[in-house]
Amino acid sequence: MRTRPFLALAAAVAVWVAPATASSAPPGVRHLHVEDGAVHATVGAGKQVRLTLDPALQRAAERLLARSGAPEGAIVASDVRTGRILVWASRGPRDFVATPLAPSASLFKIVTASALLEAGKVSPATRVCYTGGMSAINARDLEGRGDTCTVFGEALGRSINGVFARLAGKHLTPDDLRRKAGDLGFDGEVPIDVPVAPSAVRVPTDDLGLARAAAGFWSGRLSPLGALFAMQTIANDGERVRLTLLAPPGAPPRGAKGSPTPRITDGRALRPEVARTLRSMLEVTTRRGTCAKAFRKPDGTRALGAMRVAAKTGTLVGGKPARMFSWFASFAPSDRPEIAVSVMLANDLAWRTKANLVGRELLEIYFGRRPSRLVAKRR
């Protein structure tokens, strides 16, 4: 087991000072079990239902969560083309898939990037100079021209706090961020056929508070389901596809032949061209950004071969009891999306693994059932 002292983490990880107590939530999904080739569960006030889950992938996700050693955590995955939930796995005393336990951390940069691109204020080629911002955003970080420069197209995958703080302060209002957060599933309930707890966004109205929130500091609590919905929406070129967890009556078990899950749309969150730009920016994360190492095997080869994976990571430390929250939200293949995956681990300060490794392993298991996809060239 790895141990990381709190102060050592602060150099690369933001510190969240709000309590980590979960907000109130409905009973959620409980007592999952496989019966007659399908996954069944208790939803709400004792109702027994059959779910859309993939039994083999569900079992794999449960094993990954157990192996993680995190006191609380969750993995949720969907078929991005239909919104069908494939995995709904939780670890801890309650159903954390649809509970906004963790701060959204740097995943909130997806909201900020979306708002900036939708407003036409930046492009991937926009050059931005910044100062500081490694583990916090201070007033002096927003002053002057900045001594480090990059292009916006690299900033999301590398999770550069200073870039998002400066650009949001210059071009966005708190309402801009709140609206886009609602569109993408970071605020309120996501469209799904079971009761879920709403995620919540907090964007201060003062300049420094706005800059901090835009970079992912103290910008609210997010459920893994909300993070999944954001990635699925980007994968669908900005279309909000409704999520489905309840199998329709008479539907065949997962994997059997039958009518496909219908695709139900719930409006649009992003213009198609903005979603495609975000897709390219999110590919940086796994190729040379914050989880490039997690996607590189010991022999130097890339996990998942030539497949492109769009993803965003996030990490924050804090709460009572103290937790190291880590996030991984993704979809793959990014050029022809099939599956979206969201992982949240609420680790002790002594931790065994992080969400990016768990998410990568689930993707490998999913695509490993069709080995040819791992080495397929982008068309």
XYZ file of C-alpha atoms in Angstrom:
379
model
C 0.000 0.000 0.000
C 1.282 3.441 -0.863
C 1.320 6.214 1.693
C 1.405 9.888 0.889
C 1.753 12.493 3.663
C -0.748 15.326 3.426
C 1.868 18.026 2.797
C 3.543 16.049 0.028
C 0.232 15.717 -1.740
C -0.314 19.458 -1.645
C 2.426 20.044 -4.207
C 0.433 18.332 -6.932
C -3.066 18.080 -5.465
C -5.507 20.741 -4.380
C -6.784 20.726 -0.824
C -10.527 20.752 -0.285
C -11.483 22.173 3.079
C -15.249 21.606 3.068
C -16.661 18.609 4.969
C -16.834 15.377 3.004
C -20.183 14.317 4.447
C -22.474 13.030 1.705
C -25.610 15.023 1.008
C -29.018 13.446 1.481
C -29.948 10.990 -1.266
C -32.671 8.510 -2.156
C -32.133 4.865 -1.186
C -30.434 4.172 -4.530
C -29.749 0.773 -6.095
C -29.074 -2.063 -3.650
C -28.716 -5.852 -3.425
C -27.494 -6.390 -6.992
C -27.466 -10.057 -8.010
C -27.376 -12.111 -11.198
C -30.379 -14.294 -11.931
C -31.267 -16.047 -15.215
C -28.410 -14.296 -17.021
C -29.480 -10.786 -15.993
C -28.703 -8.407 -13.120
C -31.528 -7.716 -10.663
C -31.606 -5.229 -7.793
C -33.706 -3.351 -5.274
C -34.465 0.207 -6.359
C -36.159 2.865 -4.259
C -38.475 1.672 -1.508
C -37.957 -2.074 -1.911
C -38.955 -2.526 -5.552
C -37.304 -5.541 -7.243
C -36.313 -4.806 -10.853
C -34.219 -6.174 -13.697
C -31.411 -3.905 -14.844
C -29.712 -3.212 -18.159
C -26.284 -4.109 -16.747
C -23.743 -6.369 -18.446
C -23.309 -9.171 -15.834
C -19.673 -9.960 -16.719
C -18.616 -6.301 -16.818
C -20.506 -5.619 -13.584
C -18.636 -8.422 -11.806
C -15.325 -7.106 -13.156
C -16.102 -3.597 -11.859
C -17.004 -4.955 -8.429
C -13.698 -6.839 -8.289
C -11.768 -3.701 -9.283
C -13.482 -1.680 -6.551
C -12.780 -4.339 -3.920
C -9.132 -4.521 -5.004
C -8.778 -0.729 -4.839
C -9.031 -0.767 -1.050
C -10.833 2.597 -1.036
C -13.306 2.978 1.857
C -15.852 4.457 -0.570
C -15.996 4.498 -4.332
C -18.063 3.831 -7.420
C -17.811 2.815 -11.062
C -20.539 3.457 -13.612
C -20.434 2.846 -17.369
C -22.820 3.296 -20.284
C -23.250 2.461 -23.935
C -22.866 6.007 -25.265
C -24.937 5.318 -28.365
C -28.096 4.399 -26.436
C -27.515 5.566 -22.849
C -27.896 1.999 -21.583
C -26.130 1.573 -18.228
C -23.640 -1.321 -18.399
C -22.046 -1.047 -14.924
C -23.402 0.293 -11.624
C -20.938 -0.700 -8.903
C -20.519 0.906 -5.497
C -18.257 0.350 -2.481
C -19.080 1.603 0.993
C -22.124 1.982 3.245
C -24.441 3.383 0.536
C -24.944 3.574 -3.215
C -22.291 6.087 -4.232
C -22.936 5.893 -7.997
C -25.692 8.481 -7.796
C -24.587 10.224 -4.584
C -22.564 13.464 -4.866
C -20.042 12.533 -2.180
C -16.886 13.937 -3.773
C -15.905 17.423 -4.906
C -15.843 17.639 -8.692
C -12.183 18.750 -8.550
C -10.509 19.200 -11.932
C -13.377 17.499 -13.729
C -15.032 20.906 -13.456
C -12.543 22.175 -16.030
C -14.740 20.355 -18.579
C -17.535 22.795 -17.702
C -15.223 25.816 -17.957
C -13.728 24.680 -21.255
C -17.221 24.063 -22.659
C -18.449 27.519 -21.629
C -15.375 29.222 -23.132
C -15.663 27.339 -26.426
C -19.432 27.815 -26.685
C -18.993 31.560 -26.184
C -16.365 31.676 -28.929
C -13.833 33.238 -26.561
C -11.031 30.756 -27.259
C -9.891 28.068 -29.669
C -7.418 25.215 -29.174
C -4.740 27.470 -30.680
C -5.325 30.343 -28.214
C -2.073 31.115 -26.407
C -2.407 31.628 -22.655
C 0.270 32.683 -20.178
C -0.157 32.052 -16.459
C 1.615 32.090 -13.089
C 1.358 29.625 -10.207
C -1.799 27.607 -9.682
C -0.095 24.300 -8.938
C -2.136 23.498 -5.822
C -4.166 26.676 -5.285
C -5.263 29.874 -7.015
C -4.293 33.095 -5.251
C -5.005 36.711 -6.164
C -1.421 37.241 -7.327
C -1.797 34.330 -9.779
C -4.328 36.412 -11.703
C -2.086 39.465 -12.019
C 0.442 40.374 -14.698
C 1.083 38.613 -17.987
C 2.234 35.265 -16.572
C 5.641 33.662 -16.981
C 4.588 30.251 -18.369
C 2.721 29.921 -21.662
C 0.815 27.168 -23.437
C -2.036 26.768 -25.913
C -5.586 26.148 -24.747
C -5.724 22.845 -26.614
C -3.195 21.387 -24.160
C -4.605 22.905 -20.970
C -7.524 20.535 -20.356
C -5.565 17.298 -20.756
C -2.726 18.662 -18.643
C -5.207 20.166 -16.148
C -3.444 23.540 -15.901
C -5.238 25.447 -13.146
C -3.809 28.850 -14.010
C -5.096 28.760 -17.581
C -8.707 28.104 -16.563
C -8.602 30.613 -13.712
C -7.352 33.398 -15.982
C -9.623 32.693 -18.933
C -12.750 32.352 -16.790
C -11.989 35.599 -14.972
C -11.593 37.382 -18.284
C -14.473 35.904 -20.303
C -17.084 34.193 -18.091
C -19.645 34.999 -15.395
C -20.823 32.737 -12.566
C -24.111 32.258 -14.445
C -22.204 31.074 -17.538
C -20.589 28.322 -15.481
C -23.790 27.381 -13.659
C -25.751 27.053 -16.906
C -23.143 24.883 -18.565
C -22.777 22.789 -15.404
C -26.505 22.059 -15.575
C -26.309 21.169 -19.265
C -23.527 18.643 -18.677
C -24.784 16.938 -15.502
C -22.576 18.723 -12.952
C -25.574 20.512 -11.422
C -29.007 19.015 -10.753
C -30.260 15.571 -11.690
C -29.224 13.763 -14.830
C -31.962 12.287 -17.066
C -32.350 8.657 -16.004
C -35.230 6.296 -15.187
C -34.456 5.849 -11.444
C -34.424 8.382 -8.574
C -30.977 9.938 -8.098
C -29.525 12.652 -5.905
C -28.692 15.903 -7.707
C -25.124 17.094 -8.020
C -24.569 20.669 -6.869
C -22.375 23.480 -8.170
C -21.162 26.442 -6.135
C -19.660 29.353 -8.079
C -18.859 32.455 -5.981
C -19.614 35.880 -7.428
C -16.295 37.520 -6.497
C -13.473 37.476 -9.046
C -11.111 35.249 -7.071
C -13.880 32.826 -6.110
C -14.980 32.577 -9.743
C -11.414 31.887 -10.892
C -10.937 29.200 -8.258
C -14.234 27.484 -9.069
C -13.471 27.543 -12.811
C -10.201 25.696 -12.166
C -11.932 23.047 -10.040
C -11.350 24.349 -6.505
C -14.432 24.137 -4.269
C -16.890 24.170 -7.169
C -19.395 21.736 -5.686
C -20.057 18.013 -5.322
C -20.488 15.652 -8.236
C -21.855 12.118 -8.456
C -20.076 9.534 -10.626
C -23.321 9.360 -12.609
C -23.088 13.092 -13.321
C -19.505 12.717 -14.532
C -20.568 9.815 -16.752
C -23.360 11.885 -18.276
C -20.928 14.696 -19.130
C -18.574 12.339 -20.972
C -21.422 10.563 -22.736
C -22.771 13.937 -23.888
C -19.422 14.970 -25.357
C -19.098 11.558 -27.020
C -22.516 12.112 -28.631
C -21.420 15.416 -30.191
C -23.197 17.431 -27.511
C -26.512 15.569 -27.561
C -27.990 14.743 -24.148
C -28.933 11.069 -24.424
C -31.144 9.848 -21.596
C -29.620 7.131 -19.402
C -31.478 3.840 -18.908
C -30.948 1.475 -15.967
C -34.272 -0.403 -15.875
C -34.682 -3.183 -18.421
C -38.052 -2.917 -20.193
C -40.550 -5.702 -19.453
C -39.974 -8.709 -21.677
C -36.560 -7.498 -22.844
C -34.018 -10.299 -23.448
C -31.077 -10.647 -21.019
C -27.951 -8.649 -21.796
C -26.105 -10.345 -24.659
C -29.177 -12.125 -26.050
C -30.621 -11.241 -29.430
C -33.471 -8.784 -29.416
C -34.457 -5.187 -30.049
C -31.737 -2.677 -29.126
C -32.284 -0.163 -26.338
C -34.018 2.872 -27.895
C -32.096 6.146 -27.937
C -34.031 8.914 -26.180
C -32.660 12.437 -26.410
C -33.116 15.209 -23.868
C -32.042 18.254 -25.840
C -28.561 19.508 -26.612
C -25.807 20.649 -24.234
C -23.127 21.615 -26.769
C -22.853 22.509 -30.412
C -21.418 19.553 -32.355
C -18.251 21.430 -33.284
C -17.622 22.338 -29.627
C -18.084 18.718 -28.537
C -15.637 17.552 -31.199
C -13.075 20.122 -30.053
C -13.460 18.933 -26.458
C -13.010 15.365 -27.643
C -9.617 16.225 -29.148
C -8.589 18.147 -26.025
C -9.558 15.210 -23.795
C -7.400 12.833 -25.839
C -4.366 14.779 -24.553
C -5.089 13.435 -21.044
C -4.207 9.836 -21.892
C -1.504 10.541 -24.478
C 0.690 13.157 -22.779
C -1.417 14.632 -19.977
C -2.358 13.791 -16.407
C -2.847 10.057 -16.892
C -0.403 9.294 -19.691
C 1.609 7.209 -17.213
C -1.481 5.152 -16.297
C -1.929 4.312 -19.986
C 1.675 3.236 -20.463
C 2.651 -0.351 -19.656
C 5.969 -1.290 -17.968
C 7.424 -2.288 -21.351
C 6.714 1.184 -22.740
C 3.780 0.195 -24.943
C 0.398 1.914 -24.647
C -2.507 0.254 -22.874
C -5.312 -0.355 -25.367
C -2.801 -0.204 -28.210
C -3.529 2.386 -30.883
C -7.023 3.099 -29.576
C -7.616 6.758 -28.709
C -9.210 7.383 -25.315
C -10.738 10.712 -24.251
C -10.564 11.292 -20.500
C -10.309 13.741 -17.620
C -8.835 13.176 -14.181
C -9.261 15.041 -10.921
C -7.776 14.861 -7.428
C -8.574 16.718 -4.203
C -7.630 16.078 -0.570
C -9.764 17.010 2.417
C -12.961 16.366 4.315
C -13.739 14.726 7.658
C -12.514 12.030 7.812
C -9.705 13.115 5.523
C -9.981 11.583 2.058
C -7.929 11.650 -1.121
C -10.648 11.842 -3.771
C -9.607 10.746 -7.243
C -11.632 10.841 -10.465
C -11.410 9.313 -13.921
C -14.106 10.055 -16.498
C -13.695 8.828 -20.071
C -15.085 7.441 -23.295
C -13.556 5.204 -25.953
C -12.689 4.882 -28.729
C -12.736 8.664 -28.903
C -13.078 8.701 -32.700
C -15.988 6.218 -32.700
C -17.314 6.133 -29.120
C -18.864 2.978 -27.674
C -18.503 3.125 -23.910
C -18.282 5.876 -21.289
C -16.745 5.112 -17.885
C -16.702 7.134 -14.670
C -14.703 6.129 -11.582
C -14.555 7.861 -8.195
C -12.400 6.612 -5.316
C -12.539 8.182 -1.855
C -9.210 6.895 -0.536
C -7.609 7.260 2.843
C -4.426 9.354 2.778
C -2.706 5.965 2.650
C -3.884 4.616 -0.684
C -3.439 1.612 -2.914
C -4.522 2.823 -6.355
C -6.166 5.780 -8.074
C -9.225 6.101 -10.267
C -7.314 6.448 -13.548
C -5.763 2.990 -13.192
C -9.094 1.423 -12.246
C -10.807 3.082 -15.211
C -8.114 1.972 -17.618
C -8.423 -1.607 -16.401
C -12.188 -1.604 -16.928
C -11.710 -0.323 -20.480
C -9.168 -3.071 -21.111
C -11.626 -5.684 -19.850
C -14.434 -4.296 -22.004
C -12.404 -4.125 -25.217
C -10.447 -7.274 -24.352
C -13.487 -9.282 -25.296
C -12.760 -8.111 -28.862
C -8.931 -8.129 -29.055
C -8.808 -6.795 -32.613
C -10.174 -3.449 -31.375
C -7.109 -2.865 -29.211
C -4.789 -2.547 -32.172
C -7.186 -1.129 -34.745
C -5.952 1.970 -36.501
C -7.989 5.118 -36.412
C -10.080 5.425 -39.555
